[in-house]
């Protein structure tokens, strides 16, 4: 896939870890989709209710070092099972970021001003985001206003997203 | 221009640099356990690619939940077991021979300086203690590693952390790494490799270095590497004695992976540990760290001594020294989990198991167990644990539970009083 879009959920905290994204007690599951209902069920954040707030969301927006902790790819799978294919943050933990691209999903780092603007808009109204991978552009729509943010993505990560993930890419190339 | 250890390893393992952006490396080892590997196996099967690149370079263990606690964990073990047999992976460690992955694989001699290693487990950085580049990866990277024997990494920017001074009695590698994480933060080494150096690291045993490297990922690091030296050679000697005429020859060979004197580092931090007291975490992030004395008196419900951080024989020896001849507090439950069968039998021979049992500890078989809150000592909501593990995330050892990370000496002393306490090994 080369374009993604959806309504956003803003999580105003840094260092959200993989145990908060998907707790270890679900690591006994071997089907990826089973993770779905448990996404962020242990995340304690004022005003956040995972049961309600994840409904109809396609994009997550958050602060620094998202996905720190364990290597579990169950974290991206739990997002994917909920239709969330894009996470936008100020920064990511390495393994989480790699896992997202390896699954053909997007982990986009933006600077804090761009993130602040999305957070501000989300305080008042629903925010919709669409991402064009080829153009490296994000369109943010809130309250009938639309603005564009360009983001950095390496050619390699683009190739992974286009190939549908690292297994396909690696099997073809190595 | 000089090179760091990681740069030298990358150079000798480079397969491809797609778009000039990332480094696809040839892997010397792919380690597997039963939590993250079954999904990779199933995906490979579903894609019609149920193959392995080299059964001799793949090592597998059932360690996280063992013996199985229910049908689901039994199935995870079965998928790994069947796969190992199907592909003739002879180094597969099943019940009775299994132990915590990052303790048993080094103990079996599977790691060498200069190796590239991946595993679907974030604490794979532990093996960096041997001068290897070892990194935790997700299931997809693991899958490609199994299939093709390669993995892609960014350029290894290296953060040099030099530990100077001299550790006081009762202060250990665990306290050092907690201090490192406190100083550089949970995000301080993200996308970087840490290279540990300095006289304190040089003086550490391989066990101590493994404790140090183990928690590099808690600062975000891709790998935490110690320089290979005569301590490394001595540890590995039983496994390499046929490959080299003598220890000196092995040391010379390993020195290929020593950093150059003019190596270029992204950053260089010097930490003098001469005044360092024993440390403990508070809160839910590994960089929330305080001296034990500042937390003294905090009540705990459970003490856990084990894991890939501090479940080795040296750790058990220290803990046993603290509890010998004493009893744990009535208010506390204490669990010790030797990390491998070898650690267990040595502890048995040395009388440590008896000391723990007489003190009122529960001794479990080697497993990750309570470390990640999946079995063997899960906390109830609202309970507090003192643990020698590596991660204090909210709910890590059980939903609603709190974890304080500390050294085995501090954990043992805490078991005796039921509250966070400095051990008698540390003199104020
Ligand atoms: S002991 Fe704990 S940290 Fe180490 S591999 Fe097992 S679960 Fe992970």
Coordinates of C-alpha atoms and ligand atoms in Angstrom, one line a residue:
Chain A
X1 CA 0.0 0.0 0.0
X2 CA 1.2 3.5 -0.7
X3 CA -1.5 5.6 0.9
X4 CA -3.1 5.4 4.3
X5 CA -5.8 7.5 6.0
X6 CA -8.0 7.6 9.0
X7 CA -9.3 9.5 12.0
X8 CA -6.7 10.2 14.6
X9 CA -6.4 9.4 18.3
X10 CA -4.0 11.6 20.2
X11 CA -2.1 10.1 23.2
X12 CA -0.4 12.9 25.1
X13 CA 2.5 11.0 26.8
X14 CA 6.1 10.1 26.0
X15 CA 7.6 6.6 26.5
X16 CA 4.4 4.6 25.9
X17 CA 5.9 1.1 26.2
X18 CA 5.1 -2.2 24.5
X19 CA 3.6 -3.6 27.7
X20 CA 1.1 -0.7 27.6
X21 CA 0.4 -1.3 23.9
X22 CA -0.2 -5.1 24.4
X23 CA 0.4 -6.7 27.8
X24 CA 2.6 -9.8 28.1
X25 CA -0.4 -12.0 29.2
X26 CA -1.6 -12.0 25.6
X27 CA 1.8 -13.2 24.3
X28 CA 0.5 -16.8 24.5
X29 CA -1.7 -16.1 21.5
X30 CA -0.3 -17.2 18.1
X31 CA -3.0 -15.6 15.9
X32 CA -2.2 -12.0 15.2
X33 CA -5.8 -10.8 15.1
X34 CA -6.6 -12.1 18.6
X35 CA -4.6 -9.2 19.9
X36 CA -7.2 -6.7 18.6
X37 CA -9.6 -6.2 21.6
X38 CA -6.6 -5.9 24.0
X39 CA -4.9 -3.0 22.4
X40 CA -3.7 -0.5 25.1
X41 CA -6.0 -2.0 27.7
X42 CA -3.4 -1.4 30.4
X43 CA -2.5 2.2 29.3
X44 CA -3.5 4.5 32.1
X45 CA -3.9 8.0 30.7
X46 CA -6.3 10.6 32.0
X47 CA -9.4 10.6 29.9
X48 CA -8.4 7.6 27.8
X49 CA -10.8 4.7 27.5
X50 CA -9.5 2.1 25.2
X51 CA -12.9 0.5 24.7
X52 CA -14.4 3.7 23.3
X53 CA -11.6 5.8 22.0
X54 CA -10.1 3.3 19.6
X55 CA -13.4 3.0 17.6
X56 CA -13.0 4.1 14.1
X57 CA -9.4 5.2 14.5
X58 CA -6.8 4.7 11.7
X59 CA -3.9 6.9 12.9
X60 CA -2.3 7.3 16.3
X61 CA -0.5 10.5 17.2
X62 CA 1.8 10.6 20.2
X63 CA 5.0 12.1 21.8
X64 CA 8.5 10.7 22.2
X65 CA 10.0 7.2 22.3
X66 CA 6.8 5.4 21.4
X67 CA 7.0 1.6 21.6
X68 CA 10.0 1.3 24.0
X69 CA 10.6 -1.9 25.8
X70 CA 10.0 -5.4 24.5
X71 CA 10.6 -6.5 20.9
X72 CA 7.1 -8.0 20.6
X73 CA 5.7 -7.5 17.1
X74 CA 2.4 -8.2 18.8
X75 CA 2.3 -4.4 19.3
X76 CA 2.1 -3.5 15.6
X77 CA -0.3 -6.5 15.1
X78 CA -2.6 -5.2 17.8
X79 CA -2.7 -1.9 16.0
X80 CA -3.2 -3.5 12.7
X81 CA -6.1 -5.6 14.0
X82 CA -7.8 -2.3 15.0
X83 CA -7.2 -0.8 11.6
X84 CA -4.4 1.4 12.7
X85 CA -1.7 1.4 10.1
X86 CA 0.0 4.6 10.9
X87 CA 1.7 5.9 14.1
X88 CA 2.9 9.5 14.1
X89 CA 5.2 10.5 17.0
X90 CA 8.1 12.7 17.9
X91 CA 10.3 9.6 18.0
X92 CA 10.2 5.9 18.2
X93 CA 12.0 3.0 19.9
X94 CA 14.1 1.3 17.3
X95 CA 12.6 -2.2 17.4
X96 CA 9.0 -0.9 17.3
X97 CA 9.8 1.4 14.4
X98 CA 11.4 -1.4 12.4
X99 CA 8.6 -3.8 13.2
X100 CA 6.0 -1.3 11.8
X101 CA 7.9 -1.0 8.4
X102 CA 8.6 -4.8 8.4
X103 CA 4.9 -5.3 8.5
X104 CA 4.3 -2.8 5.7
X105 CA 3.0 -0.1 8.1
X106 CA 4.2 3.4 8.9
X107 CA 5.9 4.9 11.9
X108 CA 6.4 8.5 11.0
X109 CA 8.6 10.9 13.1
X110 CA 7.6 14.6 13.0
X111 CA 9.0 17.4 15.0
X112 CA 7.3 18.6 18.1
X113 CA 5.7 21.7 16.5
X114 CA 3.9 19.6 13.9
X115 CA 2.8 17.2 16.6
X116 CA 1.6 20.1 18.8
X117 CA -0.5 21.5 16.0
X118 CA -2.3 18.2 15.6
X119 CA -2.8 17.9 19.4
X120 CA -4.2 21.4 19.5
X121 CA -6.6 20.8 16.7
X122 CA -7.7 17.5 18.3
X123 CA -8.7 19.3 21.5
X124 CA -11.6 20.8 19.7
X125 CA -12.6 18.6 16.9
X126 CA -12.0 15.3 15.1
X127 CA -8.8 15.3 13.1
X128 CA -8.4 13.3 9.9
X129 CA -5.0 12.4 8.5
X130 CA -4.1 10.9 5.1
X131 CA -0.6 9.9 4.2
X132 CA 0.9 9.6 0.7
X133 CA 4.0 7.5 0.9
X134 CA 5.3 8.3 -2.6
X135 CA 5.1 12.0 -2.0
X136 CA 6.2 11.7 1.7
X137 CA 3.3 14.0 2.6
X138 CA 0.7 14.0 5.3
X139 CA -2.5 15.9 4.9
X140 CA -4.2 16.9 8.1
X141 CA -7.8 18.0 8.1
X142 CA -9.5 19.5 11.1
X143 CA -12.5 21.8 11.4
X144 CA -12.7 22.2 7.6
X145 CA -9.0 23.3 7.4
X146 CA -6.4 21.2 5.7
X147 CA -2.6 21.5 6.0
X148 CA 0.2 19.5 4.6
X149 CA 3.3 18.2 6.4
X150 CA 6.2 16.5 4.7
X151 CA 8.0 13.8 6.4
X152 CA 11.2 12.0 6.0
X153 CA 11.1 8.4 4.9
X154 CA 14.1 6.4 3.6
X155 CA 14.0 4.8 0.2
X156 CA 14.5 1.5 2.0
X157 CA 11.5 1.9 4.3
X158 CA 9.4 3.0 1.2
X159 CA 10.5 -0.2 -0.5
X160 CA 9.4 -2.2 2.4
X161 CA 6.0 -0.6 2.5
X162 CA 5.6 -1.1 -1.2
X163 CA 6.7 -4.7 -1.1
X164 CA 4.2 -5.4 1.7
X165 CA 6.9 -6.0 4.3
X166 CA 10.5 -7.3 4.8
X167 CA 9.8 -11.0 4.2
X168 CA 8.8 -10.4 0.7
X169 CA 11.6 -7.9 0.1
X170 CA 14.3 -10.1 1.6
X171 CA 13.1 -13.3 -0.1
X172 CA 13.3 -11.6 -3.4
X173 CA 16.6 -9.9 -2.9
X174 CA 18.8 -12.3 -0.8
Chain B
X1 CA 39.5 7.0 10.4
X2 CA 39.3 4.6 13.3
X3 CA 36.4 2.2 13.9
X4 CA 34.3 1.2 16.8
X5 CA 33.6 -2.5 17.7
X6 CA 30.2 -2.3 16.0
X7 CA 31.7 -0.7 12.9
X8 CA 34.3 -3.5 12.6
X9 CA 31.6 -6.2 13.0
X10 CA 29.4 -4.5 10.4
X11 CA 32.3 -4.2 7.9
X12 CA 33.0 -7.9 8.2
X13 CA 29.4 -9.0 7.8
X14 CA 28.0 -6.6 5.2
X15 CA 25.9 -8.3 2.5
X16 CA 24.2 -5.3 0.9
X17 CA 23.5 -1.6 1.4
X18 CA 20.1 -1.0 -0.2
X19 CA 19.8 2.6 -1.4
X20 CA 23.0 3.3 0.5
X21 CA 20.8 3.7 3.6
X22 CA 20.9 0.5 5.6
X23 CA 23.3 -2.3 6.2
X24 CA 22.1 -5.8 5.5
X25 CA 24.3 -8.1 7.6
X26 CA 25.1 -11.8 7.4
X27 CA 24.1 -13.4 10.7
X28 CA 26.3 -15.8 12.7
X29 CA 23.5 -16.8 15.1
X30 CA 19.7 -16.7 15.2
X31 CA 18.4 -17.4 18.7
X32 CA 14.8 -18.5 19.2
X33 CA 12.3 -18.9 22.1
X34 CA 8.8 -20.1 22.3
X35 CA 7.0 -16.7 22.6
X36 CA 8.1 -14.9 19.4
X37 CA 9.2 -17.7 17.2
X38 CA 5.9 -19.7 16.7
X39 CA 4.3 -16.8 14.9
X40 CA 7.3 -16.5 12.7
X41 CA 7.2 -20.2 12.0
X42 CA 3.5 -20.2 11.2
X43 CA 3.9 -17.2 8.9
X44 CA 6.7 -19.0 7.0
X45 CA 4.6 -22.1 6.7
X46 CA 1.6 -20.0 5.4
X47 CA 3.9 -18.3 2.8
X48 CA 5.2 -21.8 1.6
X49 CA 8.7 -20.9 2.9
X50 CA 9.1 -23.3 5.7
X51 CA 12.9 -23.4 5.5
X52 CA 15.9 -22.4 7.6
X53 CA 19.1 -20.9 6.4
X54 CA 21.4 -23.0 8.5
X55 CA 20.2 -25.3 11.3
X56 CA 23.6 -25.2 13.0
X57 CA 23.5 -21.4 13.4
X58 CA 20.0 -21.5 14.8
X59 CA 19.6 -22.2 18.6
X60 CA 16.3 -22.6 20.2
X61 CA 14.9 -22.8 23.8
X62 CA 11.6 -23.0 25.6
X63 CA 12.1 -20.6 28.5
X64 CA 9.4 -18.0 29.0
X65 CA 6.7 -20.3 30.3
X66 CA 8.1 -23.7 31.2
X67 CA 6.8 -26.3 32.0
X68 CA 3.7 -25.1 30.0
X69 CA 1.0 -23.6 32.3
X70 CA -2.0 -24.1 30.0
X71 CA -3.0 -25.3 26.5
X72 CA -1.9 -22.1 24.8
X73 CA 1.6 -22.2 26.2
X74 CA 1.8 -25.9 25.5
X75 CA 1.0 -25.2 21.9
X76 CA 3.7 -22.5 21.6
X77 CA 6.2 -25.0 23.0
X78 CA 4.9 -27.7 20.6
X79 CA 5.2 -25.5 17.5
X80 CA 8.8 -24.6 18.4
X81 CA 9.7 -28.3 19.3
X82 CA 8.2 -29.7 16.1
X83 CA 9.9 -27.1 14.0
X84 CA 13.3 -27.7 15.6
X85 CA 12.9 -31.4 14.9
X86 CA 11.7 -30.9 11.4
X87 CA 14.7 -28.8 10.5
X88 CA 17.2 -30.7 12.5
X89 CA 18.1 -27.8 14.8
X90 CA 20.1 -29.9 17.2
X91 CA 20.8 -27.2 19.7
X92 CA 17.2 -27.1 21.0
X93 CA 16.7 -27.0 24.7
X94 CA 13.5 -28.5 26.0
X95 CA 12.2 -29.1 29.5
X96 CA 14.9 -30.5 31.8
X97 CA 17.7 -28.9 29.8
X98 CA 16.2 -25.5 29.3
X99 CA 16.9 -22.2 30.9
X100 CA 16.6 -18.4 30.3
X101 CA 17.7 -17.8 26.7
X102 CA 20.3 -15.1 27.5
X103 CA 21.8 -17.1 30.2
X104 CA 21.9 -20.6 28.6
X105 CA 23.2 -19.6 25.1
X106 CA 26.4 -18.0 26.4
X107 CA 26.8 -20.8 28.9
X108 CA 26.7 -23.3 26.0
X109 CA 29.5 -21.4 24.3
X110 CA 27.3 -20.2 21.4
X111 CA 28.6 -16.6 21.4
X112 CA 32.0 -15.2 20.1
X113 CA 33.5 -11.8 19.8
X114 CA 32.7 -10.3 16.4
X115 CA 29.5 -12.3 16.0
X116 CA 26.3 -10.9 14.6
X117 CA 23.3 -12.2 16.6
X118 CA 19.5 -11.6 16.5
X119 CA 16.7 -12.9 18.5
X120 CA 13.0 -12.0 18.8
X121 CA 13.7 -10.7 22.3
X122 CA 14.7 -7.2 23.3
X123 CA 17.4 -8.3 25.8
X124 CA 19.4 -10.0 23.1
X125 CA 21.8 -7.1 23.7
X126 CA 23.1 -9.3 26.6
X127 CA 25.4 -11.2 24.3
X128 CA 27.2 -8.0 23.5
X129 CA 29.1 -8.7 26.7
X130 CA 31.3 -11.0 24.6
X131 CA 32.2 -8.3 22.1
X132 CA 29.4 -9.4 19.7
X133 CA 26.8 -7.3 17.9
X134 CA 23.6 -8.7 19.3
X135 CA 20.2 -7.1 18.8
X136 CA 16.6 -7.8 19.7
X137 CA 14.3 -7.8 16.8
X138 CA 10.6 -8.3 16.1
X139 CA 9.0 -11.4 14.6
X140 CA 9.4 -10.3 11.0
X141 CA 13.1 -9.7 11.3
X142 CA 13.4 -13.0 13.1
X143 CA 11.5 -14.7 10.2
X144 CA 13.9 -13.3 7.6
X145 CA 16.8 -14.2 9.8
X146 CA 15.6 -17.8 10.0
X147 CA 14.9 -17.9 6.3
X148 CA 17.8 -16.0 4.9
X149 CA 20.4 -15.5 7.6
X150 CA 20.4 -11.7 7.2
X151 CA 19.1 -8.7 9.0
X152 CA 19.1 -5.0 8.2
X153 CA 20.4 -2.3 10.6
X154 CA 21.1 1.4 10.5
X155 CA 24.6 2.7 10.7
X156 CA 25.8 1.8 14.2
X157 CA 26.4 5.2 15.8
X158 CA 28.2 4.3 19.0
X159 CA 27.9 5.8 22.4
X160 CA 31.0 5.1 24.5
X161 CA 30.4 4.8 28.2
X162 CA 33.5 4.6 30.3
X163 CA 33.1 3.4 33.8
X164 CA 35.9 4.6 36.0
X165 CA 36.9 4.5 39.7
X166 CA 36.4 1.5 41.9
X167 CA 33.1 -0.2 43.1
X168 CA 32.5 -0.2 46.8
X169 CA 31.8 -3.5 48.5
X170 CA 28.1 -4.4 48.1
X171 CA 27.8 -2.5 44.9
X172 CA 27.5 -4.5 41.7
X173 CA 27.2 -4.5 37.9
X174 CA 23.4 -4.1 38.4
X175 CA 23.9 -0.8 40.3
X176 CA 26.3 0.4 37.6
X177 CA 23.8 -0.2 34.8
X178 CA 21.0 1.4 36.8
X179 CA 23.2 4.5 37.2
X180 CA 24.0 4.5 33.5
X181 CA 20.3 4.4 32.6
X182 CA 19.5 7.1 35.2
X183 CA 22.1 9.4 33.7
X184 CA 21.3 8.9 30.0
X185 CA 17.5 8.1 30.3
X186 CA 15.3 5.5 28.7
X187 CA 15.7 7.2 25.4
X188 CA 19.4 8.1 25.8
X189 CA 20.8 5.6 23.4
X190 CA 17.9 5.0 21.0
X191 CA 19.2 3.8 17.5
X192 CA 22.8 3.7 19.0
X193 CA 25.1 1.0 20.1
X194 CA 26.6 1.4 23.6
X195 CA 30.3 0.4 23.9
X196 CA 31.2 -0.1 27.5
X197 CA 34.8 0.6 28.5
X198 CA 36.9 1.6 31.5
X199 CA 38.7 -0.2 34.4
X200 CA 35.4 -1.1 36.2
X201 CA 34.2 -3.0 33.1
X202 CA 37.6 -4.6 32.5
X203 CA 37.6 -5.9 36.1
X204 CA 34.1 -7.4 35.8
X205 CA 33.5 -11.1 35.3
X206 CA 31.6 -12.2 32.2
X207 CA 28.5 -12.6 34.5
X208 CA 28.8 -8.9 35.5
X209 CA 29.3 -7.8 31.9
X210 CA 26.2 -9.7 30.9
X211 CA 24.2 -7.9 33.5
X212 CA 25.6 -4.6 32.2
X213 CA 24.9 -5.4 28.5
X214 CA 21.5 -6.9 29.3
X215 CA 20.0 -3.6 30.3
X216 CA 21.5 -1.5 27.4
X217 CA 18.1 -1.8 25.7
X218 CA 16.5 -0.1 28.7
X219 CA 18.3 3.0 27.5
X220 CA 17.0 2.4 24.0
X221 CA 20.3 0.9 22.7
X222 CA 20.4 -1.5 19.8
X223 CA 23.2 -3.4 21.4
X224 CA 25.5 -3.0 24.5
X225 CA 29.0 -4.2 23.7
X226 CA 32.0 -4.9 26.0
X227 CA 35.5 -5.2 24.7
X228 CA 36.7 -8.8 24.2
X229 CA 39.7 -9.5 26.5
X230 CA 41.4 -12.2 28.5
X231 CA 38.3 -12.5 30.7
X232 CA 36.3 -13.3 27.5
X233 CA 38.9 -15.8 26.4
X234 CA 38.9 -17.5 29.7
X235 CA 35.1 -17.9 29.8
X236 CA 35.1 -19.3 26.2
X237 CA 38.2 -21.4 26.5
X238 CA 36.4 -24.8 27.0
X239 CA 34.6 -24.2 23.7
X240 CA 37.4 -22.8 21.6
X241 CA 40.4 -24.8 22.9
X242 CA 40.5 -26.9 19.7
X243 CA 40.5 -23.8 17.5
X244 CA 43.6 -22.1 18.9
X245 CA 47.0 -23.3 20.0
X246 CA 46.7 -21.3 23.3
X247 CA 44.8 -18.5 25.0
X248 CA 47.1 -15.9 23.7
X249 CA 46.4 -16.8 20.2
X250 CA 42.6 -16.6 20.9
X251 CA 43.1 -13.2 22.4
X252 CA 45.0 -12.0 19.4
X253 CA 42.3 -13.2 17.1
X254 CA 39.6 -11.6 19.2
X255 CA 41.5 -8.3 19.2
X256 CA 40.5 -7.8 15.6
X257 CA 37.3 -6.6 17.1
X258 CA 38.8 -4.1 19.6
X259 CA 37.9 -0.5 18.8
X260 CA 40.7 1.6 17.2
X261 CA 42.3 4.2 19.4
X262 CA 41.0 6.9 17.0
X263 CA 37.5 5.4 16.7
X264 CA 34.8 8.0 16.2
X265 CA 32.0 8.0 18.8
X266 CA 28.7 9.8 18.6
X267 CA 29.2 10.6 22.3
X268 CA 31.5 9.7 25.1
X269 CA 30.3 9.6 28.7
X270 CA 32.5 9.0 31.7
X271 CA 30.9 7.8 34.9
X272 CA 33.0 7.5 38.0
X273 CA 31.4 4.9 40.3
X274 CA 33.7 5.2 43.3
X275 CA 30.9 6.8 45.4
X276 CA 28.0 4.8 43.9
X277 CA 25.7 3.3 46.5
X278 CA 23.3 0.4 45.8
X279 CA 20.5 1.6 43.6
X280 CA 16.8 0.8 43.1
X281 CA 14.1 1.9 40.7
X282 CA 10.9 3.6 41.7
X283 CA 7.9 4.3 39.4
X284 CA 7.4 2.6 36.0
X285 CA 10.5 3.6 34.0
X286 CA 14.0 2.0 34.3
X287 CA 15.5 5.5 34.5
X288 CA 13.6 6.3 37.7
X289 CA 16.5 5.4 40.0
X290 CA 17.4 6.3 43.5
X291 CA 19.8 5.1 46.2
X292 CA 18.4 2.2 48.2
X293 CA 18.8 4.3 51.3
X294 CA 16.3 6.8 49.9
X295 CA 13.7 4.1 49.4
X296 CA 14.5 2.2 52.7
X297 CA 11.4 1.1 54.5
X298 CA 9.2 0.7 51.3
X299 CA 7.1 -2.5 51.9
X300 CA 7.2 -5.3 49.4
X301 CA 5.0 -8.3 49.0
X302 CA 7.3 -10.5 46.9
X303 CA 11.0 -10.8 46.2
X304 CA 12.2 -12.3 43.0
X305 CA 15.7 -13.3 42.3
X306 CA 16.3 -14.6 38.8
X307 CA 16.0 -13.6 35.1
X308 CA 18.5 -13.0 32.3
X309 CA 19.8 -10.0 34.2
X310 CA 20.7 -11.6 37.6
X311 CA 19.9 -15.3 37.7
X312 CA 23.4 -16.6 37.2
X313 CA 25.6 -18.4 39.7
X314 CA 27.4 -15.3 40.9
X315 CA 24.1 -13.6 41.6
X316 CA 22.8 -16.6 43.6
X317 CA 26.1 -16.7 45.5
X318 CA 25.8 -13.1 46.5
X319 CA 22.1 -13.5 47.5
X320 CA 22.9 -16.6 49.5
X321 CA 25.7 -14.8 51.4
X322 CA 23.1 -12.2 52.5
X323 CA 20.4 -14.7 53.6
X324 CA 22.6 -17.4 55.0
X325 CA 21.4 -18.6 58.4
X326 CA 18.5 -16.1 58.4
X327 CA 14.8 -16.2 57.7
X328 CA 12.8 -14.1 55.3
X329 CA 10.2 -11.7 56.9
X330 CA 6.8 -13.2 57.5
X331 CA 5.1 -10.5 55.4
X332 CA 7.0 -11.5 52.3
X333 CA 7.1 -14.2 49.7
X334 CA 10.5 -14.9 48.2
X335 CA 11.2 -16.7 44.9
X336 CA 14.6 -17.7 43.5
X337 CA 14.8 -18.9 39.9
X338 CA 18.2 -20.2 38.9
X339 CA 18.6 -19.1 35.2
X340 CA 19.8 -22.4 33.8
X341 CA 20.0 -26.1 34.8
X342 CA 23.8 -25.6 35.2
X343 CA 23.3 -22.7 37.6
X344 CA 20.8 -24.8 39.5
X345 CA 23.1 -27.8 39.9
X346 CA 26.0 -25.7 40.8
X347 CA 23.9 -23.9 43.4
X348 CA 22.8 -27.3 44.7
X349 CA 26.5 -28.5 44.9
X350 CA 27.5 -25.3 46.7
X351 CA 24.7 -25.6 49.2
X352 CA 23.1 -22.4 48.0
X353 CA 19.7 -24.0 47.4
X354 CA 19.6 -25.3 51.0
X355 CA 20.4 -21.8 52.2
X356 CA 17.5 -20.3 50.2
X357 CA 15.1 -23.0 51.3
X358 CA 16.1 -22.8 55.0
X359 CA 15.5 -19.0 54.7
X360 CA 12.0 -19.6 53.4
X361 CA 12.5 -19.1 49.7
X362 CA 10.6 -20.9 47.0
X363 CA 13.1 -22.3 44.5
X364 CA 11.7 -22.7 41.0
X365 CA 13.0 -24.5 37.9
X366 CA 14.9 -22.3 35.4
X367 CA 12.4 -20.1 33.5
X368 CA 11.6 -16.5 32.8
X369 CA 8.5 -17.0 34.8
X370 CA 7.5 -14.1 36.9
X371 CA 9.9 -11.7 35.2
X372 CA 7.3 -10.9 32.6
X373 CA 4.3 -11.8 34.7
X374 CA 3.4 -14.9 32.7
X375 CA 3.9 -17.6 35.3
X376 CA 5.6 -18.7 38.6
X377 CA 4.9 -15.7 40.7
X378 CA 2.5 -13.2 39.0
X379 CA 1.6 -10.3 41.2
X380 CA -1.9 -9.4 42.3
X381 CA -3.2 -5.9 41.6
X382 CA -1.7 -3.4 44.1
X383 CA 1.2 -5.7 45.1
X384 CA 4.8 -4.7 45.1
X385 CA 7.8 -6.7 44.1
X386 CA 11.5 -6.3 44.7
X387 CA 13.1 -8.0 41.7
X388 CA 16.6 -8.5 40.1
X389 CA 15.0 -8.3 36.7
X390 CA 15.3 -5.5 34.1
X391 CA 12.0 -3.9 33.5
X392 CA 9.7 -2.1 35.9
X393 CA 6.9 -1.2 33.5
X394 CA 3.4 -0.8 34.9
X395 CA 2.0 -4.3 35.3
X396 CA 5.2 -6.1 34.1
X397 CA 4.9 -8.8 36.7
X398 CA 1.1 -8.8 36.8
X399 CA -1.6 -6.3 36.1
X400 CA -1.7 -3.5 38.7
X401 CA 1.6 -4.7 40.2
X402 CA 4.6 -2.6 40.9
X403 CA 8.2 -3.7 40.4
X404 CA 11.4 -2.2 42.0
X405 CA 14.6 -3.3 40.2
X406 CA 17.7 -3.9 42.2
X407 CA 20.8 -6.1 42.6
X408 CA 20.6 -9.7 44.0
X409 CA 22.3 -8.4 47.3
X410 CA 19.6 -5.8 47.8
X411 CA 16.8 -8.1 46.8
X412 CA 18.0 -10.7 49.3
X413 CA 18.3 -8.1 52.1
X414 CA 14.8 -6.9 51.2
X415 CA 13.5 -10.5 51.6
X416 CA 14.8 -10.5 55.2
X417 CA 13.1 -7.4 56.3
X418 CA 10.1 -7.2 54.0
X419 CA 11.0 -3.7 53.1
X420 CA 13.6 -2.2 50.6
X421 CA 16.9 -2.5 52.5
X422 CA 20.6 -2.3 51.9
X423 CA 22.5 -5.5 52.3
X424 CA 25.1 -5.9 55.0
X425 CA 27.6 -6.3 52.2
X426 CA 27.4 -2.5 51.7
X427 CA 28.9 -0.4 54.4
X428 CA 27.5 3.1 54.6
Ligands
LIG1 S1 14.2 -13.3 32.0 FE1 12.7 -11.7 31.6 S2 13.7 -10.1 30.5 FE2 15.0 -12.0 30.4 S3 14.3 -13.0 28.5 FE3 13.1 -13.8 30.1 S4 11.2 -12.5 30.1 FE4 12.8 -11.4 29.0

